[in-house]
Tab-separated table of N, CA and C in Angstrom:
chain	number	residue	atom	x	y	z
A	15	MET	N	16.807	37.616	84.935
A	15	MET	CA	17.498	36.889	85.476
A	15	MET	C	16.726	35.981	86.800
A	16	ASP	N	17.037	37.273	87.552
A	16	ASP	CA	15.558	36.482	88.812
A	16	ASP	C	14.358	36.328	88.711
A	17	ASN	N	13.897	36.988	87.050
A	17	ASN	CA	12.987	36.982	87.385
A	17	ASN	C	12.374	35.267	86.386
A	18	TYR	N	13.363	34.925	86.367
A	18	TYR	CA	13.516	34.052	85.554
A	18	TYR	C	13.123	32.754	86.322
A	19	ILE	N	14.413	32.517	87.220
A	19	ILE	CA	14.569	31.861	88.538
A	19	ILE	C	13.174	31.806	88.914
A	20	PHE	N	12.687	32.541	89.510
A	20	PHE	CA	11.638	33.074	90.520
A	20	PHE	C	10.046	32.095	89.603
A	21	LEU	N	10.363	32.495	88.034
A	21	LEU	CA	9.381	31.377	87.523
A	21	LEU	C	9.516	30.126	87.271
A	22	ILE	N	11.179	29.979	86.958
A	22	ILE	CA	11.529	28.523	87.135
A	22	ILE	C	11.004	27.684	88.440
A	23	ASN	N	10.913	28.737	89.391
A	23	ASN	CA	10.989	28.017	90.709
A	23	ASN	C	9.392	27.551	91.378
A	24	ASN	N	8.137	29.120	90.696
A	24	ASN	CA	7.672	28.055	90.831
A	24	ASN	C	6.451	27.261	90.504
A	25	VAL	N	7.271	27.032	88.636
A	25	VAL	CA	6.258	26.163	87.980
A	25	VAL	C	6.858	24.444	88.578
A	26	VAL	N	7.968	24.784	89.219
A	26	VAL	CA	8.582	23.356	90.429
A	26	VAL	C	7.167	23.296	91.045
A	27	LEU	N	7.198	24.287	91.780
A	27	LEU	CA	7.324	24.537	93.183
A	27	LEU	C	4.887	24.210	92.606
A	28	ILE	N	4.652	23.901	91.425
A	28	ILE	CA	3.034	24.473	91.735
A	28	ILE	C	3.191	22.473	90.471
A	29	VAL	N	3.512	22.264	89.999
A	29	VAL	CA	3.845	20.643	89.610
A	29	VAL	C	3.813	19.965	90.321
A	30	VAL	N	4.906	19.746	91.633
A	30	VAL	CA	4.988	19.053	92.183
A	30	VAL	C	4.276	18.774	93.445
A	31	SER	N	3.261	20.399	94.183
A	31	SER	CA	1.910	20.757	94.769
A	31	SER	C	0.994	19.577	93.840
A	32	VAL	N	0.669	19.204	92.855
A	32	VAL	CA	-0.605	18.752	92.056
A	32	VAL	C	0.313	17.441	92.408
A	33	ILE	N	0.983	17.022	91.798
A	33	ILE	CA	1.130	15.798	91.546
A	33	ILE	C	1.363	14.577	93.181
A	34	LEU	N	1.860	15.192	94.529
A	34	LEU	CA	1.319	15.051	95.809
A	34	LEU	C	-0.273	15.190	95.837
A	35	SER	N	-0.953	15.648	95.452
A	35	SER	CA	-3.027	15.623	95.938
A	35	SER	C	-3.057	14.752	95.229
A	36	LEU	N	-2.103	14.800	93.567
A	36	LEU	CA	-3.055	13.906	93.435
A	36	LEU	C	-2.639	12.705	94.192
A	37	VAL	N	-0.945	12.574	94.050
A	37	VAL	CA	-0.586	11.116	94.386
A	37	VAL	C	-1.646	10.809	96.477
A	38	PHE	N	-1.817	12.034	97.152
A	38	PHE	CA	-2.178	12.328	98.473
A	38	PHE	C	-3.642	11.389	98.109
A	39	LEU	N	-4.422	11.746	98.181
A	39	LEU	CA	-6.010	10.564	97.422
A	39	LEU	C	-6.131	9.590	96.252
A	40	ALA	N	-4.958	8.980	94.998
A	40	ALA	CA	-4.990	8.334	94.343
A	40	ALA	C	-4.630	6.924	95.616
A	41	VAL	N	-3.550	7.066	97.103
A	41	VAL	CA	-2.942	6.271	97.912
A	41	VAL	C	-4.563	5.687	98.023
A	42	PRO	N	-4.632	3.871	98.315
A	42	PRO	CA	-5.331	2.795	98.637
A	42	PRO	C	-4.979	3.014	100.136
A	43	LEU	N	-6.410	2.463	100.291
A	43	LEU	CA	-5.731	2.235	101.459
A	43	LEU	C	-7.295	1.377	101.968
A	44	PRO	N	-6.528	0.107	103.134
A	44	PRO	CA	-7.858	-0.641	103.718
A	44	PRO	C	-9.478	0.216	104.430
A	45	ARG	N	-9.923	0.245	104.308
A	45	ARG	CA	-11.567	0.314	105.088
A	45	ARG	C	-11.446	-0.073	107.044
A	46	ASN	N	-10.282	0.021	107.391
A	46	ASN	CA	-9.859	-1.013	108.763
A	46	ASN	C	-10.695	1.291	109.240
A	47	ALA	N	-11.463	1.033	110.300
A	47	ALA	CA	-12.142	1.612	111.985
A	47	ALA	C	-10.949	2.469	112.312
A	48	GLY	N	-9.129	1.210	112.327
A	48	GLY	CA	-7.970	2.324	112.857
A	48	GLY	C	-7.623	3.517	111.846
A	49	LEU	N	-7.748	3.255	109.944
A	49	LEU	CA	-7.095	4.049	109.983
A	49	LEU	C	-8.172	5.273	108.880
A	50	ASN	N	-9.284	5.296	110.173
A	50	ASN	CA	-9.444	6.667	109.785
A	50	ASN	C	-9.073	8.219	109.623
A	51	ASN	N	-8.174	8.066	110.826
A	51	ASN	CA	-7.962	9.224	111.105
A	51	ASN	C	-6.790	9.262	110.326
A	52	TYR	N	-5.876	8.330	109.677
A	52	TYR	CA	-4.878	8.447	108.770
A	52	TYR	C	-5.410	9.052	107.199
A	53	ARG	N	-7.020	8.582	107.101
A	53	ARG	CA	-7.615	8.948	105.201
A	53	ARG	C	-8.091	10.903	105.534
A	54	ILE	N	-7.999	10.278	106.397
A	54	ILE	CA	-8.738	12.181	106.923
A	54	ILE	C	-7.244	13.585	106.989
A	55	SER	N	-6.733	12.844	107.610
A	55	SER	CA	-5.448	13.639	107.553
A	55	SER	C	-4.356	14.000	105.529
A	56	LEU	N	-4.983	12.077	104.964
A	56	LEU	CA	-4.845	11.843	103.852
A	56	LEU	C	-4.993	13.611	102.335
A	57	ARG	N	-6.866	13.405	102.801
A	57	ARG	CA	-6.793	14.512	103.193
A	57	ARG	C	-7.257	16.087	102.889
A	58	PHE	N	-6.641	16.199	104.354
A	58	PHE	CA	-6.683	17.418	104.281
A	58	PHE	C	-5.299	17.439	103.458
A	59	LEU	N	-4.303	16.531	104.073
A	59	LEU	CA	-2.753	17.364	103.494
A	59	LEU	C	-2.707	17.549	101.430
A	60	ALA	N	-3.568	16.005	100.925
A	60	ALA	CA	-4.184	16.731	99.749
A	60	ALA	C	-4.636	17.961	99.301
A	61	ILE	N	-5.560	18.050	99.997
A	61	ILE	CA	-6.985	20.179	100.378
A	61	ILE	C	-5.814	20.342	99.909
A	62	SER	N	-4.361	20.062	100.929
A	62	SER	CA	-3.883	21.701	101.260
A	62	SER	C	-2.818	21.632	100.154
A	63	TYR	N	-2.069	20.912	99.729
A	63	TYR	CA	-1.056	20.992	98.727
A	63	TYR	C	-1.684	21.542	97.085
A	64	PHE	N	-3.005	21.070	96.831
A	64	PHE	CA	-3.441	22.241	95.394
A	64	PHE	C	-4.391	23.199	95.319
A	65	ILE	N	-4.213	23.496	96.803
A	65	ILE	CA	-4.304	24.660	97.548
A	65	ILE	C	-3.586	25.841	97.136
A	66	LEU	N	-1.939	25.607	96.799
A	66	LEU	CA	-1.088	25.830	97.774
A	66	LEU	C	-0.373	26.020	95.938
A	67	ALA	N	-0.599	25.233	95.022
A	67	ALA	CA	-0.377	25.456	93.884
A	67	ALA	C	-1.360	26.159	92.611
A	68	VAL	N	-3.092	26.768	93.397
A	68	VAL	CA	-3.627	26.927	92.922
A	68	VAL	C	-3.176	28.198	92.943
A	69	LEU	N	-3.217	28.780	94.543
A	69	LEU	CA	-2.492	30.000	94.994
A	69	LEU	C	-1.347	30.890	94.063
A	70	THR	N	-0.251	28.882	93.981
A	70	THR	CA	1.003	29.697	93.197
A	70	THR	C	0.724	30.307	92.515
A	71	LEU	N	-0.685	29.887	91.509
A	71	LEU	CA	-0.125	29.293	89.546
A	71	LEU	C	-1.441	31.271	89.965
A	72	LEU	N	-2.187	31.475	90.668
A	72	LEU	CA	-2.845	32.732	91.184
A	72	LEU	C	-1.633	33.964	90.763
A	73	ASN	N	-0.241	33.879	91.618
A	73	ASN	CA	0.791	35.084	92.150
A	73	ASN	C	1.672	34.961	90.529
A	74	LEU	N	1.512	33.533	89.566
A	74	LEU	CA	2.436	34.124	88.710
A	74	LEU	C	1.871	34.444	87.631
A	75	LEU	N	-0.072	34.408	87.352
A	75	LEU	CA	-0.591	34.959	86.428
A	75	LEU	C	-0.692	36.716	86.886
A	76	SER	N	-0.591	37.454	87.885
A	76	SER	CA	-0.807	37.856	88.655
A	76	SER	C	-0.077	39.066	87.098
A	77	ASP	N	-0.359	40.111	86.710
A	77	ASP	CA	0.275	40.800	86.176
A	77	ASP	C	1.257	42.245	87.127
A	78	ASN	N	1.858	42.157	88.462
A	78	ASN	CA	2.433	42.641	89.145
A	78	ASN	C	3.482	41.383	88.778
A	79	ARG	N	4.428	41.840	88.927
A	79	ARG	CA	5.827	41.265	88.648
A	79	ARG	C	7.009	41.096	89.594
A	80	GLU	N	6.321	41.850	91.103
A	80	GLU	CA	6.836	42.276	92.481
A	80	GLU	C	6.133	40.603	92.893
A	81	ILE	N	7.337	40.680	94.119
A	81	ILE	CA	6.531	39.171	94.624
A	81	ILE	C	4.855	39.456	95.687
A	82	ASP	N	3.399	38.975	95.406
A	82	ASP	CA	2.190	38.910	95.529
A	82	ASP	C	2.063	38.272	97.286
A	83	PHE	N	2.115	39.914	98.351
A	83	PHE	CA	2.022	39.774	99.598
A	83	PHE	C	0.167	39.238	100.207
A	84	ARG	N	-0.302	39.269	99.207
A	84	ARG	CA	-1.040	38.862	99.615
A	84	ARG	C	-1.528	37.730	99.600
A	85	ILE	N	-1.073	37.055	98.353
A	85	ILE	CA	-1.367	35.664	97.746
A	85	ILE	C	-0.850	34.127	98.588
A	86	ASP	N	0.670	34.973	99.095
A	86	ASP	CA	1.774	34.400	99.728
A	86	ASP	C	1.271	34.335	101.478
A	87	LEU	N	0.498	35.296	102.260
A	87	LEU	CA	0.183	35.307	103.634
A	87	LEU	C	-1.186	33.875	103.693
A	88	THR	N	-2.257	34.712	101.579
A	88	THR	CA	-3.405	33.604	102.402
A	88	THR	C	-2.619	32.312	102.442
A	89	ALA	N	-1.796	31.540	101.559
A	89	ALA	CA	-0.765	30.163	101.266
A	89	ALA	C	-0.406	29.800	102.157
A	90	ILE	N	0.507	30.563	103.233
A	90	ILE	CA	0.637	30.350	103.653
A	90	ILE	C	-0.343	30.343	105.003
A	91	SER	N	-0.477	30.833	105.322
A	91	SER	CA	-2.203	30.957	106.464
A	91	SER	C	-2.451	29.360	106.353
A	92	LEU	N	-3.087	29.023	104.908
A	92	LEU	CA	-3.750	27.876	104.924
A	92	LEU	C	-2.823	26.559	104.738
A	93	GLN	N	-2.057	27.144	104.757
A	93	GLN	CA	-1.736	25.830	104.706
A	93	GLN	C	0.083	25.158	106.874
A	94	THR	N	-0.861	27.280	106.969
A	94	THR	CA	-0.131	26.364	107.973
A	94	THR	C	-2.309	25.803	109.663
A	95	ILE	N	-2.940	25.981	108.765
A	95	ILE	CA	-3.815	25.499	109.388
A	95	ILE	C	-4.175	24.386	109.002
A	96	LEU	N	-3.695	24.410	108.010
A	96	LEU	CA	-4.198	22.506	107.395
A	96	LEU	C	-3.534	21.932	107.948
A	97	PHE	N	-2.359	21.673	108.274
A	97	PHE	CA	-0.637	21.118	108.187
A	97	PHE	C	-1.702	20.955	109.712
A	98	SER	N	-1.649	22.181	110.622
A	98	SER	CA	-1.836	22.110	111.955
A	98	SER	C	-3.868	20.765	112.592
A	99	VAL	N	-4.743	21.019	111.549
A	99	VAL	CA	-5.345	20.218	111.018
A	99	VAL	C	-5.104	19.142	111.811
A	100	THR	N	-4.477	18.565	110.544
A	100	THR	CA	-4.263	17.037	109.887
A	100	THR	C	-2.990	16.946	111.182
A	101	LEU	N	-2.628	16.512	111.819
A	101	LEU	CA	-2.362	16.654	112.576
A	101	LEU	C	-2.375	16.415	114.498
A	102	ILE	N	-3.164	17.446	114.102
A	102	ILE	CA	-4.362	16.968	115.636
A	102	ILE	C	-5.011	16.452	115.461
A	103	SER	N	-5.607	15.721	114.062
A	103	SER	CA	-6.936	14.784	114.252
A	103	SER	C	-5.715	13.676	113.377
A	104	LEU	N	-4.075	13.513	113.351
A	104	LEU	CA	-4.103	12.353	114.140
A	104	LEU	C	-3.410	11.794	115.388
A	105	PHE	N	-3.315	13.198	116.366
A	105	PHE	CA	-3.150	12.887	117.364
A	105	PHE	C	-4.335	12.495	118.370
A	106	ASP	N	-4.642	13.287	118.317
A	106	ASP	CA	-6.203	13.017	119.712
A	106	ASP	C	-7.431	12.837	117.886
A	107	ASN	N	-8.250	11.895	118.455
A	107	ASN	CA	-9.737	10.956	117.793
A	107	ASN	C	-10.863	11.661	117.606
A	108	HIS	N	-10.447	12.088	119.080
A	108	HIS	CA	-11.822	13.040	119.218
A	108	HIS	C	-12.343	13.619	118.061
A	109	PHE	N	-10.992	14.580	118.094
A	109	PHE	CA	-11.381	16.070	117.938
A	109	PHE	C	-11.955	15.275	116.320
A	110	ALA	N	-11.744	14.677	115.207
A	110	ALA	CA	-11.879	14.432	114.127
A	110	ALA	C	-12.959	13.562	113.573
A	111	ASN	N	-13.204	13.204	114.770
A	111	ASN	CA	-14.564	12.294	115.240
A	111	ASN	C	-15.912	13.789	115.000
């Protein structure tokens, strides 16, 4: 029963992450110089969600029935780095340029 709930949880996470990644890539933005940081942030978030979906899929496809902490720690680390870079680029204009 626990494996079934774990599987459903991860499948939903993969689907939502891919959808959010595609939405962030497809958001139409006008070519305004003031929106450059926002455009960069959307790209970083799209990459972040896509990487999370791929790593979760790798975790599901592994033969090990237990949680693979190496994949989870890699996903968490990449998410932290990408979200931090996104927030920094939104607050500090000179960092993103």
